PDB file of N, CA, C and O in Angstrom:
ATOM      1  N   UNK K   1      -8.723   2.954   8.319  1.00  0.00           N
ATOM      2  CA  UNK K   1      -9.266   3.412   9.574  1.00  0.00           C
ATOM      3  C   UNK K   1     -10.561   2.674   9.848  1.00  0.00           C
ATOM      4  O   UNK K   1     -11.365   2.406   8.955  1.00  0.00           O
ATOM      5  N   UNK K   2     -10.715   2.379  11.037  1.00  0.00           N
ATOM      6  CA  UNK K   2     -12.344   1.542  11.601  1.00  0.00           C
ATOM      7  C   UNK K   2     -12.585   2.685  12.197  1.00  0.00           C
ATOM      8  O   UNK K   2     -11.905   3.649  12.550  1.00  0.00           O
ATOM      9  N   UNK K   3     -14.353   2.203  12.262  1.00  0.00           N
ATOM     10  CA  UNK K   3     -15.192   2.594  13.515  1.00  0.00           C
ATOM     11  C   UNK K   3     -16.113   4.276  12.334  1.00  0.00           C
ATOM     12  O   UNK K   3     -15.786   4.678  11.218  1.00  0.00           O
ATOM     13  N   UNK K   4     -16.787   4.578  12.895  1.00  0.00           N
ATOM     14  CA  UNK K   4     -17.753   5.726  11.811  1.00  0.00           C
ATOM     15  C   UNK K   4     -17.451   6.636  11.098  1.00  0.00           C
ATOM     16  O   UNK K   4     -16.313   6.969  11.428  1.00  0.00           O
ATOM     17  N   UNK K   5     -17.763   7.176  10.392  1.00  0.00           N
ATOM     18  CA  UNK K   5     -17.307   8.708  10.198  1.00  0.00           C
ATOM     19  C   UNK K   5     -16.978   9.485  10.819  1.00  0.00           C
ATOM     20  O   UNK K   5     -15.956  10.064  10.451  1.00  0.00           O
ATOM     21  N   UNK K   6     -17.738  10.005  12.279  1.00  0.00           N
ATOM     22  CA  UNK K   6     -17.706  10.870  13.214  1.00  0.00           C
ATOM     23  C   UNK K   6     -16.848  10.512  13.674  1.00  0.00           C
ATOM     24  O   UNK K   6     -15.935  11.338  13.669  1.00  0.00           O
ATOM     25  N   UNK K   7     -16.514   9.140  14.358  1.00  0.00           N
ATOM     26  CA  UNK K   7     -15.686   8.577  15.240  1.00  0.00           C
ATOM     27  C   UNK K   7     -14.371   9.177  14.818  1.00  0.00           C
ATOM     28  O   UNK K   7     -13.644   9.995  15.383  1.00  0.00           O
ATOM     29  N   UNK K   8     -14.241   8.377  13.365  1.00  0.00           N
ATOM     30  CA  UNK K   8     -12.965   9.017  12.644  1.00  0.00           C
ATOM     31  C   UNK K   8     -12.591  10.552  12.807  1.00  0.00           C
ATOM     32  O   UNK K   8     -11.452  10.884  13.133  1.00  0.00           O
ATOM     33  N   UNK K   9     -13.398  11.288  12.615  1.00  0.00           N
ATOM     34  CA  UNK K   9     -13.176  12.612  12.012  1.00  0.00           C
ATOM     35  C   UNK K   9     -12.985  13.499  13.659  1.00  0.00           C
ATOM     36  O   UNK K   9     -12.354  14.537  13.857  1.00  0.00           O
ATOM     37  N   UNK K  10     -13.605  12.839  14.457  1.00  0.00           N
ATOM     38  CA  UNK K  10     -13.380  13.618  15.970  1.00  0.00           C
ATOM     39  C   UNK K  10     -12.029  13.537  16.143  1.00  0.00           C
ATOM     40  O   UNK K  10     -11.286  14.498  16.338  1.00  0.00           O
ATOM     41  N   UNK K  11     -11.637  12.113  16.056  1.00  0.00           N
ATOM     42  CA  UNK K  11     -10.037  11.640  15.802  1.00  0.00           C
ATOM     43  C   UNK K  11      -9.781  12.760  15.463  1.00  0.00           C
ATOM     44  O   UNK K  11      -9.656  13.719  16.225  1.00  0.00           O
ATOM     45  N   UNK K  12      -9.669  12.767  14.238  1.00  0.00           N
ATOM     46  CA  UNK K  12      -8.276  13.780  13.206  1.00  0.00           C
ATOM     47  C   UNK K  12      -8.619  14.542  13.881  1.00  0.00           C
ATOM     48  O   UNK K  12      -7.801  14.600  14.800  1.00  0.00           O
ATOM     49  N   UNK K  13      -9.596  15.418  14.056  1.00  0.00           N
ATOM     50  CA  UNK K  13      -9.752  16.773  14.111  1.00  0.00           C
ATOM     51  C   UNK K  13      -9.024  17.312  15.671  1.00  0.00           C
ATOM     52  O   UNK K  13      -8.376  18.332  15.903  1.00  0.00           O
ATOM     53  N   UNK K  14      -9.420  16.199  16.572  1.00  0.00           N
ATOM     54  CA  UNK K  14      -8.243  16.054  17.569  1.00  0.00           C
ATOM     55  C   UNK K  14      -6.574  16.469  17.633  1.00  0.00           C
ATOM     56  O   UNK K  14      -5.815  17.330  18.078  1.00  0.00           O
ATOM     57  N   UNK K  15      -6.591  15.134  16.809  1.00  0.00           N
ATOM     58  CA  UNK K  15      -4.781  15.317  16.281  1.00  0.00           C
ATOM     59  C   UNK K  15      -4.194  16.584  15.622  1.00  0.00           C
ATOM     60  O   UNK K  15      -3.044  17.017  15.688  1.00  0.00           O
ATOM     61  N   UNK K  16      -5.676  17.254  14.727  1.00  0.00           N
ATOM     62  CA  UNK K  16      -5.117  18.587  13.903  1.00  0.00           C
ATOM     63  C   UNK K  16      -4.972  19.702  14.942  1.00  0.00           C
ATOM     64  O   UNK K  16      -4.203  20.591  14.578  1.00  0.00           O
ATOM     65  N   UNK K  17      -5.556  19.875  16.210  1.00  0.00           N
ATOM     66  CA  UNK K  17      -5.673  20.831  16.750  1.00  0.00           C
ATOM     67  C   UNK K  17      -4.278  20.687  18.061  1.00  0.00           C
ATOM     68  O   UNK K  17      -3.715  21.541  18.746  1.00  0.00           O
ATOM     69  N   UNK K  18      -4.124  19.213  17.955  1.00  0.00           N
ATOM     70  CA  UNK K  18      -2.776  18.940  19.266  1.00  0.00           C
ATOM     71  C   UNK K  18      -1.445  19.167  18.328  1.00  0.00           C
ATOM     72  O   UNK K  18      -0.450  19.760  18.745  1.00  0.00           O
ATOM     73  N   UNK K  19      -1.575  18.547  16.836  1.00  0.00           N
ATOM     74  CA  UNK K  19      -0.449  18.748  16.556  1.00  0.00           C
ATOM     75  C   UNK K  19      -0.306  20.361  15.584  1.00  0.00           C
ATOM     76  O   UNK K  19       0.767  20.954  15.696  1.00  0.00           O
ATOM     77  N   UNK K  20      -1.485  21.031  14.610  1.00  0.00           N
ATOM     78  CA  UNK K  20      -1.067  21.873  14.122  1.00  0.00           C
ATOM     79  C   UNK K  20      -1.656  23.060  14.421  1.00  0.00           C
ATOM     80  O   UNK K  20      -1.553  24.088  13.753  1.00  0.00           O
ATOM     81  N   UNK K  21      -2.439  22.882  15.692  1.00  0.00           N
ATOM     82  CA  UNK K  21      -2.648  24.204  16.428  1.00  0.00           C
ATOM     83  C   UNK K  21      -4.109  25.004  15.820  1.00  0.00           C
ATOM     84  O   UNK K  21      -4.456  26.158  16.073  1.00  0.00           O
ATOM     85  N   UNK K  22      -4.791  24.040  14.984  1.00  0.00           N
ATOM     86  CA  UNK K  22      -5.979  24.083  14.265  1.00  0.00           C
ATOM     87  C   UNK K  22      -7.590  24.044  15.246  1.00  0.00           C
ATOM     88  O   UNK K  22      -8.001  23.172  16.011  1.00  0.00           O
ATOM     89  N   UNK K  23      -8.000  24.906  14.976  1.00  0.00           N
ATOM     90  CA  UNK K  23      -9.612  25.162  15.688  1.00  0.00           C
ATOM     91  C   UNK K  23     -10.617  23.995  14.592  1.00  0.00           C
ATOM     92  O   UNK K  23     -10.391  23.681  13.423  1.00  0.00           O
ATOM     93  N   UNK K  24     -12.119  23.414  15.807  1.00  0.00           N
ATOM     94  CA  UNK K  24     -12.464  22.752  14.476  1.00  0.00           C
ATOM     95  C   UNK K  24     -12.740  23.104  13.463  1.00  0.00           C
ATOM     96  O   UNK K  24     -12.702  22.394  12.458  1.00  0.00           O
ATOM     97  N   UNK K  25     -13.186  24.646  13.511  1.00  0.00           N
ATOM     98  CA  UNK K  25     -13.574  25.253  11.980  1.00  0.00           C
ATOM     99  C   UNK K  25     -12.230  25.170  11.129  1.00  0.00           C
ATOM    100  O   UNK K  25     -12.503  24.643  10.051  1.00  0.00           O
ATOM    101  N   UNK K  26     -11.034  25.459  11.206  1.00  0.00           N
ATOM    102  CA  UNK K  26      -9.886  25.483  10.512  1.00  0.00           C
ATOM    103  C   UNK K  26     -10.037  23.701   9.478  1.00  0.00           C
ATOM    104  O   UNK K  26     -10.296  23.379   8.318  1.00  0.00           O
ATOM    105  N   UNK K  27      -9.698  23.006  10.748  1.00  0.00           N
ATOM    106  CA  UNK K  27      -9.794  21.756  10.132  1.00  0.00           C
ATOM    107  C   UNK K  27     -11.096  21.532   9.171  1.00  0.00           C
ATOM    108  O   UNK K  27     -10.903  21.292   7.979  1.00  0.00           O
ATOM    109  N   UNK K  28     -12.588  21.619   9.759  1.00  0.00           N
ATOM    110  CA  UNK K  28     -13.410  21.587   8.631  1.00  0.00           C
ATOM    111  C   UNK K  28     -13.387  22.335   7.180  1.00  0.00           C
ATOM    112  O   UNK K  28     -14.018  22.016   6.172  1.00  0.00           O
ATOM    113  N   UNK K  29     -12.521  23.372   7.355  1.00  0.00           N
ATOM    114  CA  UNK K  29     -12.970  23.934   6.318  1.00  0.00           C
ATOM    115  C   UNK K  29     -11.315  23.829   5.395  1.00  0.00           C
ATOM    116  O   UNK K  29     -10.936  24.604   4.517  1.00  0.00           O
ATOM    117  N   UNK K  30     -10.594  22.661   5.930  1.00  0.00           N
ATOM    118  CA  UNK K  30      -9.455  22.352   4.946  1.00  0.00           C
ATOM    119  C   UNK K  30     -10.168  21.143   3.787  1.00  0.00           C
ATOM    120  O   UNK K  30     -11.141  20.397   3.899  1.00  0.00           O
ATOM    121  N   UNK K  31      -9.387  21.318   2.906  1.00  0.00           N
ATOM    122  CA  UNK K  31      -9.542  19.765   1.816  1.00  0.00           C
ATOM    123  C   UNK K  31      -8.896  18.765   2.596  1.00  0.00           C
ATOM    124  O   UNK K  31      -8.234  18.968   3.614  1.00  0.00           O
ATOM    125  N   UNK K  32      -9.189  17.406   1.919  1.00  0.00           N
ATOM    126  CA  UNK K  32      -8.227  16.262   2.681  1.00  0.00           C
ATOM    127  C   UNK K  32      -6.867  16.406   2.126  1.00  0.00           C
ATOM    128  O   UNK K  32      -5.929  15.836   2.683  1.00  0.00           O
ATOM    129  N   UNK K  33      -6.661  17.246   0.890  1.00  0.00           N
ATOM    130  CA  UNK K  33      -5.451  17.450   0.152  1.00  0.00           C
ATOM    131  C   UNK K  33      -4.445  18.732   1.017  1.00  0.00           C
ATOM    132  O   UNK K  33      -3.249  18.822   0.739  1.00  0.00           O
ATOM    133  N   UNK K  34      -5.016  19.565   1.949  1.00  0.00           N
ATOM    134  CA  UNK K  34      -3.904  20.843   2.367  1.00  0.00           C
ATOM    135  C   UNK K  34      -3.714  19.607   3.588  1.00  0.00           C
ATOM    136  O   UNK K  34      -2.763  18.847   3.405  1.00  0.00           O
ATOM    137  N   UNK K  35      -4.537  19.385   4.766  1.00  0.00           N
ATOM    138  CA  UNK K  35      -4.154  18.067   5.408  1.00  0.00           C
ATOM    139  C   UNK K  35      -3.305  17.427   5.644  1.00  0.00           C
ATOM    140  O   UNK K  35      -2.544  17.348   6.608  1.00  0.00           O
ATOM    141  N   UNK K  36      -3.458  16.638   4.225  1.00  0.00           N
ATOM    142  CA  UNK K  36      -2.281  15.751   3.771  1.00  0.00           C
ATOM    143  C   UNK K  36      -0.888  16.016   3.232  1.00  0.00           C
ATOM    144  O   UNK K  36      -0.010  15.173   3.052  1.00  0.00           O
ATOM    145  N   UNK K  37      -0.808  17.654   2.945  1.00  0.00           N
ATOM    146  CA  UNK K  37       0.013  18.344   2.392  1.00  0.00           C
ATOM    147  C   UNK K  37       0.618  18.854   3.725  1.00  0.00           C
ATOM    148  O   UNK K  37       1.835  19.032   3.677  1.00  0.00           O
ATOM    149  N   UNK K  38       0.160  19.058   4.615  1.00  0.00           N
ATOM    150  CA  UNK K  38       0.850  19.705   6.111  1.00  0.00           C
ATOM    151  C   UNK K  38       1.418  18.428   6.848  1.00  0.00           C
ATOM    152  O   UNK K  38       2.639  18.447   7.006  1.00  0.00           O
ATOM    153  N   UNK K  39       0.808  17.426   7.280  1.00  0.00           N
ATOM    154  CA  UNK K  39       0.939  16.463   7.612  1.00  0.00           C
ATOM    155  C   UNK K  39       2.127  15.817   6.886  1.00  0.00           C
ATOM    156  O   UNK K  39       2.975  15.458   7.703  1.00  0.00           O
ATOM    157  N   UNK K  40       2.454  15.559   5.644  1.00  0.00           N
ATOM    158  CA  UNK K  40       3.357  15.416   5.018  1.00  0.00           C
ATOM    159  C   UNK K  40       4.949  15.994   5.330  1.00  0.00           C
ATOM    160  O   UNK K  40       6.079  15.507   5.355  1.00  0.00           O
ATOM    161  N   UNK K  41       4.275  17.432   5.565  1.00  0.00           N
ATOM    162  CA  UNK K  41       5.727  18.126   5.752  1.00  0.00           C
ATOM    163  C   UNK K  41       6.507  17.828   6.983  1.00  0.00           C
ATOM    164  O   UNK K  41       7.693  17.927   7.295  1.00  0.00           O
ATOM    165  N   UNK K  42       5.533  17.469   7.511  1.00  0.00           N
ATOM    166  CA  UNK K  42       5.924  16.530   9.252  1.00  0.00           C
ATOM    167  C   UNK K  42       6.980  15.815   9.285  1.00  0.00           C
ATOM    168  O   UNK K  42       8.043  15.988   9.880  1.00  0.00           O
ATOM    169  N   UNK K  43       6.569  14.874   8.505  1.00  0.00           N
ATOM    170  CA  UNK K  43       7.252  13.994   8.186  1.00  0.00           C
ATOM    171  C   UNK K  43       8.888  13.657   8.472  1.00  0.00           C
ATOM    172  O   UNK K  43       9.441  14.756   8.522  1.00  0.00           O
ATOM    173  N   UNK K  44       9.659  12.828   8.632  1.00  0.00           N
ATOM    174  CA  UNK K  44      10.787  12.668   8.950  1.00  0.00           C
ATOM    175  C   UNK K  44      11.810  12.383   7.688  1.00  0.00           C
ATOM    176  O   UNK K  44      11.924  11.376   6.990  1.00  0.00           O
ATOM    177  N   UNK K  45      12.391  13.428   7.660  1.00  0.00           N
ATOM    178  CA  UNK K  45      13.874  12.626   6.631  1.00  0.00           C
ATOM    179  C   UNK K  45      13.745  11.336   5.563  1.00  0.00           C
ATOM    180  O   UNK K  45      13.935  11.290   4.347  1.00  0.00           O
ATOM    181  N   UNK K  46      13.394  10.446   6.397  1.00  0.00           N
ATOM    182  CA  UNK K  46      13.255   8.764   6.222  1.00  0.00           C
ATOM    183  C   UNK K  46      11.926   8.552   5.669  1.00  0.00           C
ATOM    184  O   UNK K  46      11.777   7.549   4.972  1.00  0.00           O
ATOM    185  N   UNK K  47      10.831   9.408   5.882  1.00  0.00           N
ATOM    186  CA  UNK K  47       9.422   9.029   5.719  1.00  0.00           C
ATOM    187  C   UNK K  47       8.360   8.538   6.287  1.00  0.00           C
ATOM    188  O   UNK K  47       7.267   8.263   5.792  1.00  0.00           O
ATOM    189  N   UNK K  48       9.000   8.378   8.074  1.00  0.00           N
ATOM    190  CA  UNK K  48       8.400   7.406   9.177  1.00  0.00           C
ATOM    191  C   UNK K  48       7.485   8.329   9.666  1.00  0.00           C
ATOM    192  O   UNK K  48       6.465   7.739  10.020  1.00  0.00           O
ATOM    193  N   UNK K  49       7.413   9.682   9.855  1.00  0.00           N
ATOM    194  CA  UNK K  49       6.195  10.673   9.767  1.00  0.00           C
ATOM    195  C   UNK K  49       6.702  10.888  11.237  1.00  0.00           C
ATOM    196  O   UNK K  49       7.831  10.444  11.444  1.00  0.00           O
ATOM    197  N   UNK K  50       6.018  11.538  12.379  1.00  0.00           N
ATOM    198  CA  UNK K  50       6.613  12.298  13.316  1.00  0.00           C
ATOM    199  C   UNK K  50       7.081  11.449  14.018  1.00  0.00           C
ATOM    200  O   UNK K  50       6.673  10.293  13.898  1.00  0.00           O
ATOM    201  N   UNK K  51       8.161  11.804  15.037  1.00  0.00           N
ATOM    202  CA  UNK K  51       9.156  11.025  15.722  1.00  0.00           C
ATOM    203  C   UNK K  51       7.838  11.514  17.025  1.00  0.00           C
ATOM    204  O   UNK K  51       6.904  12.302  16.878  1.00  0.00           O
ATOM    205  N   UNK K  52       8.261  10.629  18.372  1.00  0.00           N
ATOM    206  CA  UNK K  52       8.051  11.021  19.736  1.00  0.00           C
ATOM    207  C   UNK K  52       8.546  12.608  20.059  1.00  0.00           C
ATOM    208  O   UNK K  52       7.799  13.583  20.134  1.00  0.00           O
ATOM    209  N   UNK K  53       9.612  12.598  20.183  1.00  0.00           N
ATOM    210  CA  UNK K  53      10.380  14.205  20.112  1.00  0.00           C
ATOM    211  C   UNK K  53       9.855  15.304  19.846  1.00  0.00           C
ATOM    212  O   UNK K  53       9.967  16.371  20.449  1.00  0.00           O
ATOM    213  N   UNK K  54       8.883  14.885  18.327  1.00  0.00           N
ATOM    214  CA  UNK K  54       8.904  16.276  17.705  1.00  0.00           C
ATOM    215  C   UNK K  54       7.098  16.518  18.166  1.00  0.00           C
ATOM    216  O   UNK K  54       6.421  17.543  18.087  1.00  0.00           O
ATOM    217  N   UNK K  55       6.663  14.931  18.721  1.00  0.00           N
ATOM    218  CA  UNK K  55       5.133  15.558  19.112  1.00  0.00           C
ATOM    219  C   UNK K  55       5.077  15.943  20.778  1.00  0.00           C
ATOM    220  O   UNK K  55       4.219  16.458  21.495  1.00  0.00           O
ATOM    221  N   UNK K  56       6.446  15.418  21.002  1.00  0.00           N
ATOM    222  CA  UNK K  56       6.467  16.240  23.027  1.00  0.00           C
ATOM    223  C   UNK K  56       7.044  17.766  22.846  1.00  0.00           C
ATOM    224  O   UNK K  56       6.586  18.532  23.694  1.00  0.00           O
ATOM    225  N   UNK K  57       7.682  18.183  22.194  1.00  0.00           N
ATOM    226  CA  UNK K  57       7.723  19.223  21.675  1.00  0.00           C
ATOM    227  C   UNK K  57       6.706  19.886  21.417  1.00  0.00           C
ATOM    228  O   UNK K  57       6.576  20.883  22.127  1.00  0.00           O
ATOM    229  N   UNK K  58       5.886  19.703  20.624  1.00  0.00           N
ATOM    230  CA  UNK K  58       4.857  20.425  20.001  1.00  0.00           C
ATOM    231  C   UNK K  58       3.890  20.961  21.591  1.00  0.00           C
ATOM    232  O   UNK K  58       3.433  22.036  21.978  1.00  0.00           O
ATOM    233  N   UNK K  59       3.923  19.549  22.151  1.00  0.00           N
ATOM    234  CA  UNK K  59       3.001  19.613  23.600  1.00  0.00           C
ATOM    235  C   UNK K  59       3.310  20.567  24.127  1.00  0.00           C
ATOM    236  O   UNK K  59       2.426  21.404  24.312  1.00  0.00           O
ATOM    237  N   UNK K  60       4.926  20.902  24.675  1.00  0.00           N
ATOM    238  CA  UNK K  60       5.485  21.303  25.870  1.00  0.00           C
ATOM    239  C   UNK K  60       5.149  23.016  25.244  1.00  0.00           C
ATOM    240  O   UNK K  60       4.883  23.937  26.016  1.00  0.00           O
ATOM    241  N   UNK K  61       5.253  23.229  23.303  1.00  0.00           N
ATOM    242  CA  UNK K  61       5.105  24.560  22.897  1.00  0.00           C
ATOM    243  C   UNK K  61       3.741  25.040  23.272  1.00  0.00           C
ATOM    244  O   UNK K  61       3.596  26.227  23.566  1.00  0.00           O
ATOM    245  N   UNK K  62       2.671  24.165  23.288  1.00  0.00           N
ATOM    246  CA  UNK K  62       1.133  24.461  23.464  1.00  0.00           C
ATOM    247  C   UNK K  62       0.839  24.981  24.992  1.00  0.00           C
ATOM    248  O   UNK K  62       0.221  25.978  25.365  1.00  0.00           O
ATOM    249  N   UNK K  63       1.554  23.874  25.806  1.00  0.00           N
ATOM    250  CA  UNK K  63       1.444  24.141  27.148  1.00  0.00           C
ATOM    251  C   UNK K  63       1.816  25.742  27.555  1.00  0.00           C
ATOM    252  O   UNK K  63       1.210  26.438  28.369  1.00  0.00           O
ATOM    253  N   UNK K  64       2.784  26.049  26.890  1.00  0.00           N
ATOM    254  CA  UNK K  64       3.874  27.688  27.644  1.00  0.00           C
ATOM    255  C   UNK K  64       2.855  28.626  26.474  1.00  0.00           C
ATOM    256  O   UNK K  64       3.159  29.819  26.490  1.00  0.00           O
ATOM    257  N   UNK K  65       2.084  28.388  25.803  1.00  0.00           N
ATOM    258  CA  UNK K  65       1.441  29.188  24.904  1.00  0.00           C
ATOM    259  C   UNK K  65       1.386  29.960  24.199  1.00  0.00           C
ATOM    260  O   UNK K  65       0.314  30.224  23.654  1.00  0.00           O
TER     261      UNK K  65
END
């Protein structure tokens, strides 16, 4: 990953809250190991990690609330 710490971590903390429905306190107060352990489970069959599908999905579930 480039660019700062913060830079980075606004990132994820972004992605944790679009894709696993995570507040920033949730995310701060995970290890990089539960994270990587959720994120993992994402994952596809194959190992290619989330398809398009399964993150317009996730959207369309956030949107109806």
């Amino acid at each position: 990953m480039s660019g700062t710490f913060g830079k980075v971590a606004a990132r994820l903390s972004g992605q944790a809250a679009l894709l696993l429905g995570w507040s920033p306190n949730r995310f701060w107060s995970a290890t990089p190991e539960e994270l990587a352990t959720v994120l993992a489970a994402m994952r596809t069959p194959d190992g290619q990690g989330v398809d398009r599908g399964t993150i317009d999905r996730l959207m369309e579930q956030d949107r109806d609330g």
